[in-house]
Short mmCIF file of the C-alpha atoms (twelve columns), coordinates in Angstrom:
data_MODEL
# 
_entry.id   MODEL 
# 
loop_
_atom_site.group_PDB 
_atom_site.id 
_atom_site.type_symbol 
_atom_site.label_atom_id 
_atom_site.label_alt_id 
_atom_site.label_comp_id 
_atom_site.label_asym_id 
_atom_site.label_seq_id 
_atom_site.Cartn_x 
_atom_site.Cartn_y 
_atom_site.Cartn_z 
_atom_site.pdbx_PDB_model_num 
ATOM 1   C CA . MET A 1   6.713   -15.684 -22.803 1 
ATOM 2   C CA . ILE A 2   7.479   -18.117 -19.940 1 
ATOM 3   C CA . PRO A 3   4.808   -20.827 -19.455 1 
ATOM 4   C CA . LEU A 4   2.840   -20.419 -16.257 1 
ATOM 5   C CA . ARG A 5   3.773   -23.968 -15.246 1 
ATOM 6   C CA . ARG A 6   7.388   -22.912 -14.877 1 
ATOM 7   C CA . PHE A 7   6.368   -20.020 -12.630 1 
ATOM 8   C CA . ARG A 8   4.386   -22.329 -10.406 1 
ATOM 9   C CA . GLN A 9   7.477   -24.465 -10.074 1 
ATOM 10  C CA . ALA A 10  9.445   -21.345 -9.236  1 
ATOM 11  C CA . LEU A 11  6.933   -20.463 -6.530  1 
ATOM 12  C CA . ALA A 12  8.035   -23.495 -4.529  1 
ATOM 13  C CA . ALA A 13  11.407  -21.799 -4.181  1 
ATOM 14  C CA . ALA A 14  10.203  -18.218 -4.291  1 
ATOM 15  C CA . CYS A 15  13.462  -16.622 -3.227  1 
ATOM 16  C CA . LEU A 16  16.013  -17.621 -5.829  1 
ATOM 17  C CA . LEU A 17  18.673  -15.040 -5.141  1 
ATOM 18  C CA . VAL A 18  20.891  -17.608 -3.415  1 
ATOM 19  C CA . ALA A 19  20.477  -19.890 -6.426  1 
ATOM 20  C CA . LEU A 20  21.717  -17.326 -8.921  1 
ATOM 21  C CA . PRO A 21  24.944  -18.277 -10.683 1 
ATOM 22  C CA . VAL A 22  28.083  -17.222 -8.869  1 
ATOM 23  C CA . PHE A 23  29.834  -15.052 -11.416 1 
ATOM 24  C CA . ALA A 24  32.656  -12.619 -11.053 1 
ATOM 25  C CA . GLN A 25  31.877  -9.030  -10.137 1 
ATOM 26  C CA . PRO A 26  31.047  -6.717  -13.058 1 
ATOM 27  C CA . ALA A 27  34.102  -5.730  -15.030 1 
ATOM 28  C CA . ALA A 28  35.297  -2.131  -15.093 1 
ATOM 29  C CA . GLU A 29  33.683  -1.554  -18.487 1 
ATOM 30  C CA . GLY A 30  30.235  -2.219  -17.031 1 
ATOM 31  C CA . PRO A 31  27.703  -5.008  -16.613 1 
ATOM 32  C CA . VAL A 32  28.021  -7.965  -18.944 1 
ATOM 33  C CA . GLU A 33  24.980  -9.428  -20.648 1 
ATOM 34  C CA . GLY A 34  24.339  -13.011 -19.602 1 
ATOM 35  C CA . VAL A 35  26.445  -12.504 -16.483 1 
ATOM 36  C CA . ASP A 36  25.205  -9.426  -14.657 1 
ATOM 37  C CA . TYR A 37  21.880  -9.060  -16.416 1 
ATOM 38  C CA . ILE A 38  19.607  -10.700 -18.950 1 
ATOM 39  C CA . ALA A 39  18.267  -8.727  -21.915 1 
ATOM 40  C CA . ILE A 40  14.492  -9.275  -22.089 1 
ATOM 41  C CA . PRO A 41  13.308  -9.974  -25.659 1 
ATOM 42  C CA . ASP A 42  10.750  -7.362  -26.735 1 
ATOM 43  C CA . GLY A 43  10.829  -6.014  -23.179 1 
ATOM 44  C CA . ARG A 44  8.331   -3.314  -22.247 1 
ATOM 45  C CA . PRO A 45  8.201   -1.129  -19.144 1 
ATOM 46  C CA . LEU A 46  5.501   -1.547  -16.550 1 
ATOM 47  C CA . ALA A 47  4.169   1.941   -17.331 1 
ATOM 48  C CA . PRO A 48  4.915   4.516   -20.042 1 
ATOM 49  C CA . LEU A 49  8.351   5.938   -19.404 1 
ATOM 50  C CA . ASP A 50  7.463   9.578   -20.147 1 
ATOM 51  C CA . GLY A 51  11.126  10.510  -20.173 1 
ATOM 52  C CA . LYS A 52  11.938  8.534   -17.032 1 
ATOM 53  C CA . ILE A 53  14.119  5.486   -16.419 1 
ATOM 54  C CA . GLU A 54  12.012  2.808   -14.762 1 
ATOM 55  C CA . VAL A 55  13.250  0.503   -12.017 1 
ATOM 56  C CA . VAL A 56  10.806  -2.160  -10.842 1 
ATOM 57  C CA . GLU A 57  11.473  -4.391  -7.866  1 
ATOM 58  C CA . ILE A 58  9.456   -7.596  -8.097  1 
ATOM 59  C CA . PHE A 59  9.253   -8.749  -4.486  1 
ATOM 60  C CA . SER A 60  7.421   -11.144 -2.223  1 
ATOM 61  C CA . TYR A 61  6.539   -10.408 1.384   1 
ATOM 62  C CA . ALA A 62  7.153   -14.089 2.145   1 
ATOM 63  C CA . CYS A 63  10.702  -13.927 0.725   1 
ATOM 64  C CA . GLY A 64  13.506  -13.691 3.277   1 
ATOM 65  C CA . HIS A 65  15.887  -12.116 0.767   1 
ATOM 66  C CA . CYS A 66  13.297  -9.432  -0.040  1 
ATOM 67  C CA . ALA A 67  13.000  -8.740  3.689   1 
ATOM 68  C CA . ASP A 68  16.790  -8.388  3.891   1 
ATOM 69  C CA . LEU A 69  16.859  -6.127  0.824   1 
ATOM 70  C CA . GLN A 70  14.083  -3.816  2.009   1 
ATOM 71  C CA . PRO A 71  16.180  -1.790  4.521   1 
ATOM 72  C CA . MET A 72  18.784  -1.334  1.767   1 
ATOM 73  C CA . ILE A 73  16.539  -0.580  -1.178  1 
ATOM 74  C CA . GLU A 74  14.290  1.902   0.623   1 
ATOM 75  C CA . PRO A 75  17.004  4.562   1.144   1 
ATOM 76  C CA . TRP A 76  18.575  3.614   -2.203  1 
ATOM 77  C CA . GLN A 77  15.398  4.307   -4.164  1 
ATOM 78  C CA . ARG A 78  14.748  7.549   -2.281  1 
ATOM 79  C CA . ALA A 79  18.201  8.788   -3.319  1 
ATOM 80  C CA . LEU A 80  17.752  7.982   -7.016  1 
ATOM 81  C CA . PRO A 81  18.034  10.934  -9.442  1 
ATOM 82  C CA . ALA A 82  14.880  12.737  -10.503 1 
ATOM 83  C CA . ASP A 83  14.885  11.043  -13.909 1 
ATOM 84  C CA . VAL A 84  14.485  7.586   -12.340 1 
ATOM 85  C CA . ARG A 85  11.081  6.178   -11.351 1 
ATOM 86  C CA . PHE A 86  11.155  3.345   -8.815  1 
ATOM 87  C CA . THR A 87  8.184   0.998   -8.387  1 
ATOM 88  C CA . TYR A 88  7.591   -1.762  -5.860  1 
ATOM 89  C CA . LEU A 89  5.676   -4.584  -7.542  1 
ATOM 90  C CA . PRO A 90  4.496   -7.620  -5.592  1 
ATOM 91  C CA . VAL A 91  5.086   -10.926 -7.309  1 
ATOM 92  C CA . VAL A 92  1.819   -12.283 -8.697  1 
ATOM 93  C CA . TYR A 93  2.053   -15.943 -9.690  1 
ATOM 94  C CA . ARG A 94  -1.689  -16.276 -9.078  1 
ATOM 95  C CA . THR A 95  -4.014  -13.341 -9.667  1 
ATOM 96  C CA . HIS A 96  -5.739  -13.904 -6.307  1 
ATOM 97  C CA . ASP A 97  -2.485  -13.764 -4.312  1 
ATOM 98  C CA . ALA A 98  -3.341  -12.493 -0.828  1 
ATOM 99  C CA . PHE A 99  -0.236  -10.419 -0.111  1 
ATOM 100 C CA . ALA A 100 -0.251  -8.799  -3.553  1 
ATOM 101 C CA . THR A 101 -3.947  -8.018  -3.097  1 
ATOM 102 C CA . ALA A 102 -3.187  -6.408  0.262   1 
ATOM 103 C CA . PHE A 103 -0.308  -4.399  -1.230  1 
ATOM 104 C CA . PHE A 104 -2.438  -2.880  -3.981  1 
ATOM 105 C CA . ALA A 105 -5.334  -2.216  -1.598  1 
ATOM 106 C CA . SER A 106 -3.026  -0.472  0.865   1 
ATOM 107 C CA . GLN A 107 -1.510  1.483   -2.013  1 
ATOM 108 C CA . ALA A 108 -4.985  2.651   -3.059  1 
ATOM 109 C CA . LEU A 109 -5.662  3.838   0.498   1 
ATOM 110 C CA . GLY A 110 -2.320  5.647   0.720   1 
ATOM 111 C CA . THR A 111 -1.186  3.554   3.685   1 
ATOM 112 C CA . LEU A 112 1.850   1.746   2.251   1 
ATOM 113 C CA . GLU A 113 4.214   3.689   4.484   1 
ATOM 114 C CA . THR A 114 2.374   2.119   7.413   1 
ATOM 115 C CA . THR A 115 2.011   -1.417  6.040   1 
ATOM 116 C CA . HIS A 116 4.945   -2.178  3.726   1 
ATOM 117 C CA . GLN A 117 7.862   -2.592  6.138   1 
ATOM 118 C CA . ALA A 118 5.474   -3.757  8.843   1 
ATOM 119 C CA . THR A 119 4.389   -6.702  6.685   1 
ATOM 120 C CA . PHE A 120 7.973   -7.883  6.233   1 
ATOM 121 C CA . ASP A 121 8.555   -7.506  9.980   1 
ATOM 122 C CA . ALA A 122 5.349   -9.352  10.875  1 
ATOM 123 C CA . ILE A 123 6.367   -12.378 8.788   1 
ATOM 124 C CA . HIS A 124 10.131  -12.570 9.260   1 
ATOM 125 C CA . ARG A 125 10.837  -10.969 12.633  1 
ATOM 126 C CA . GLN A 126 7.740   -10.927 14.793  1 
ATOM 127 C CA . ARG A 127 6.016   -14.079 13.443  1 
ATOM 128 C CA . ARG A 128 2.667   -12.302 13.613  1 
ATOM 129 C CA . LEU A 129 1.701   -13.342 10.074  1 
ATOM 130 C CA . PRO A 130 2.345   -16.654 8.307   1 
ATOM 131 C CA . GLY A 131 3.965   -16.580 4.880   1 
ATOM 132 C CA . ASN A 132 0.736   -17.978 3.423   1 
ATOM 133 C CA . ALA A 133 -1.633  -15.616 5.234   1 
ATOM 134 C CA . THR A 134 -5.138  -15.115 3.871   1 
ATOM 135 C CA . THR A 135 -6.545  -11.740 2.886   1 
ATOM 136 C CA . GLY A 136 -8.664  -11.864 6.039   1 
ATOM 137 C CA . GLU A 137 -5.624  -12.372 8.268   1 
ATOM 138 C CA . ILE A 138 -3.746  -9.573  6.519   1 
ATOM 139 C CA . ALA A 139 -6.721  -7.215  6.731   1 
ATOM 140 C CA . TRP A 140 -6.976  -7.903  10.472  1 
ATOM 141 C CA . PHE A 141 -3.258  -7.216  10.927  1 
ATOM 142 C CA . TYR A 142 -3.423  -3.984  8.927   1 
ATOM 143 C CA . GLY A 143 -6.359  -2.987  11.104  1 
ATOM 144 C CA . GLN A 144 -4.077  -3.391  14.125  1 
ATOM 145 C CA . LEU A 145 -1.712  -0.927  12.448  1 
ATOM 146 C CA . GLY A 146 -4.465  1.671   12.255  1 
ATOM 147 C CA . VAL A 147 -5.662  1.055   8.703   1 
ATOM 148 C CA . ASP A 148 -9.433  1.343   8.232   1 
ATOM 149 C CA . GLN A 149 -10.255 -2.354  7.865   1 
ATOM 150 C CA . PRO A 150 -13.657 -2.045  6.111   1 
ATOM 151 C CA . ARG A 151 -12.158 0.360   3.557   1 
ATOM 152 C CA . LEU A 152 -9.189  -1.957  3.106   1 
ATOM 153 C CA . GLU A 153 -11.422 -4.988  2.532   1 
ATOM 154 C CA . ALA A 154 -13.451 -3.013  0.002   1 
ATOM 155 C CA . ALA A 155 -10.249 -2.014  -1.802  1 
ATOM 156 C CA . MET A 156 -9.105  -5.648  -1.808  1 
ATOM 157 C CA . ALA A 157 -12.323 -6.643  -3.596  1 
ATOM 158 C CA . SER A 158 -12.320 -3.725  -6.045  1 
ATOM 159 C CA . ASP A 159 -12.034 -3.903  -9.818  1 
ATOM 160 C CA . GLU A 160 -9.055  -1.530  -9.594  1 
ATOM 161 C CA . THR A 161 -7.120  -4.012  -7.466  1 
ATOM 162 C CA . ALA A 162 -8.063  -6.872  -9.794  1 
ATOM 163 C CA . ALA A 163 -6.735  -4.879  -12.760 1 
ATOM 164 C CA . LYS A 164 -3.466  -4.185  -10.945 1 
ATOM 165 C CA . LEU A 165 -3.083  -7.871  -10.075 1 
ATOM 166 C CA . ASN A 166 -3.574  -8.831  -13.718 1 
ATOM 167 C CA . ALA A 167 -1.085  -6.205  -14.887 1 
ATOM 168 C CA . ALA A 168 1.495   -7.376  -12.339 1 
ATOM 169 C CA . HIS A 169 1.008   -10.985 -13.425 1 
ATOM 170 C CA . GLU A 170 1.484   -10.060 -17.086 1 
ATOM 171 C CA . PHE A 171 4.620   -8.042  -16.294 1 
ATOM 172 C CA . LEU A 172 6.020   -10.986 -14.349 1 
ATOM 173 C CA . LEU A 173 5.480   -13.299 -17.302 1 
ATOM 174 C CA . ARG A 174 7.017   -11.053 -19.922 1 
ATOM 175 C CA . SER A 175 9.978   -10.098 -17.717 1 
ATOM 176 C CA . GLY A 176 10.914  -13.740 -17.247 1 
ATOM 177 C CA . ALA A 177 11.532  -13.256 -13.541 1 
ATOM 178 C CA . GLN A 178 11.559  -16.612 -11.785 1 
ATOM 179 C CA . GLY A 179 12.303  -15.561 -8.236  1 
ATOM 180 C CA . THR A 180 12.421  -12.659 -5.839  1 
ATOM 181 C CA . PRO A 181 13.805  -10.109 -5.411  1 
ATOM 182 C CA . THR A 182 14.226  -9.202  -9.095  1 
ATOM 183 C CA . LEU A 183 15.043  -5.754  -10.469 1 
ATOM 184 C CA . ILE A 184 13.851  -4.855  -13.964 1 
ATOM 185 C CA . ILE A 185 15.280  -1.767  -15.701 1 
ATOM 186 C CA . ASN A 186 13.044  -0.077  -18.320 1 
ATOM 187 C CA . GLY A 187 11.406  -3.446  -18.960 1 
ATOM 188 C CA . ARG A 188 14.565  -4.328  -20.931 1 
ATOM 189 C CA . TYR A 189 17.034  -5.704  -18.425 1 
ATOM 190 C CA . ARG A 190 16.587  -8.311  -15.693 1 
ATOM 191 C CA . VAL A 191 19.327  -7.842  -13.140 1 
ATOM 192 C CA . GLN A 192 21.069  -10.837 -11.632 1 
ATOM 193 C CA . ALA A 193 23.773  -10.748 -8.993  1 
ATOM 194 C CA . ARG A 194 25.501  -12.825 -6.364  1 
ATOM 195 C CA . SER A 195 24.607  -10.443 -3.528  1 
ATOM 196 C CA . LEU A 196 21.994  -7.876  -2.599  1 
ATOM 197 C CA . ARG A 197 24.481  -5.030  -2.862  1 
ATOM 198 C CA . GLY A 198 25.608  -6.406  -6.212  1 
ATOM 199 C CA . LEU A 199 21.987  -6.243  -7.339  1 
ATOM 200 C CA . LEU A 200 21.914  -2.509  -6.609  1 
ATOM 201 C CA . ARG A 201 25.338  -1.850  -8.147  1 
ATOM 202 C CA . THR A 202 24.351  -3.525  -11.398 1 
ATOM 203 C CA . ALA A 203 21.054  -1.639  -11.417 1 
ATOM 204 C CA . GLU A 204 22.946  1.652   -11.039 1 
ATOM 205 C CA . ALA A 205 25.188  0.792   -13.983 1 
ATOM 206 C CA . LEU A 206 22.211  -0.108  -16.178 1 
ATOM 207 C CA . ILE A 207 20.419  3.094   -15.176 1 
ATOM 208 C CA . ALA A 208 23.490  5.047   -16.274 1 
ATOM 209 C CA . ARG A 209 23.570  3.101   -19.542 1 
ATOM 210 C CA . GLU A 210 19.929  3.898   -20.284 1 
ATOM 211 C CA . ARG A 211 20.483  7.552   -19.448 1 
ATOM 212 C CA . THR A 212 23.389  7.747   -21.869 1 
ATOM 213 C CA . ALA A 213 21.441  5.930   -24.598 1 
ATOM 214 C CA . ALA A 214 18.568  8.418   -24.290 1 
ATOM 215 C CA . ARG A 215 20.777  11.449  -24.980 1 
# 
């Protein structure tokens, strides 16, 4: 398990994709451990697999690389085969993180399709939200999008949201992810790549590997 101190250090440079080692593209035989991905010791999925292959994207709304990946990963995850379960998971370095709290509250209200892309846009394109926005500022902005603000604020303060924040924090620690965006396959593999498209290509290869191993 990675000490929390190291994650706080990582928070200062939350988007580490540009800092990933510049390795050669995956060889024809498939992704190479230590180059294209890291095997997670005693890795466990975020949720029971139930016959599925799990792909988790650990992201941060404040991360520019996550904002750049979002228009690519949204159609990519929608086109995944039926045996693959994709999950967006906000990075939770601190269990009272405002954007993660807002994500889980919006998820509980069924309004993520309204708020998810809009939050990236508000921070990185429209400058309507700061990268360190408070829950109050985010709730106000979501209200401008048509989300019921009192219900949202209640969801933000709920025990259900607190439990999800704790679970996300624990998954972050055991996955060893130190930056965003990070893709985790079946809780076992942490993808690393030199480009956003490389991230998705390696994920596809690891999905295929897990599918073959399950037969």
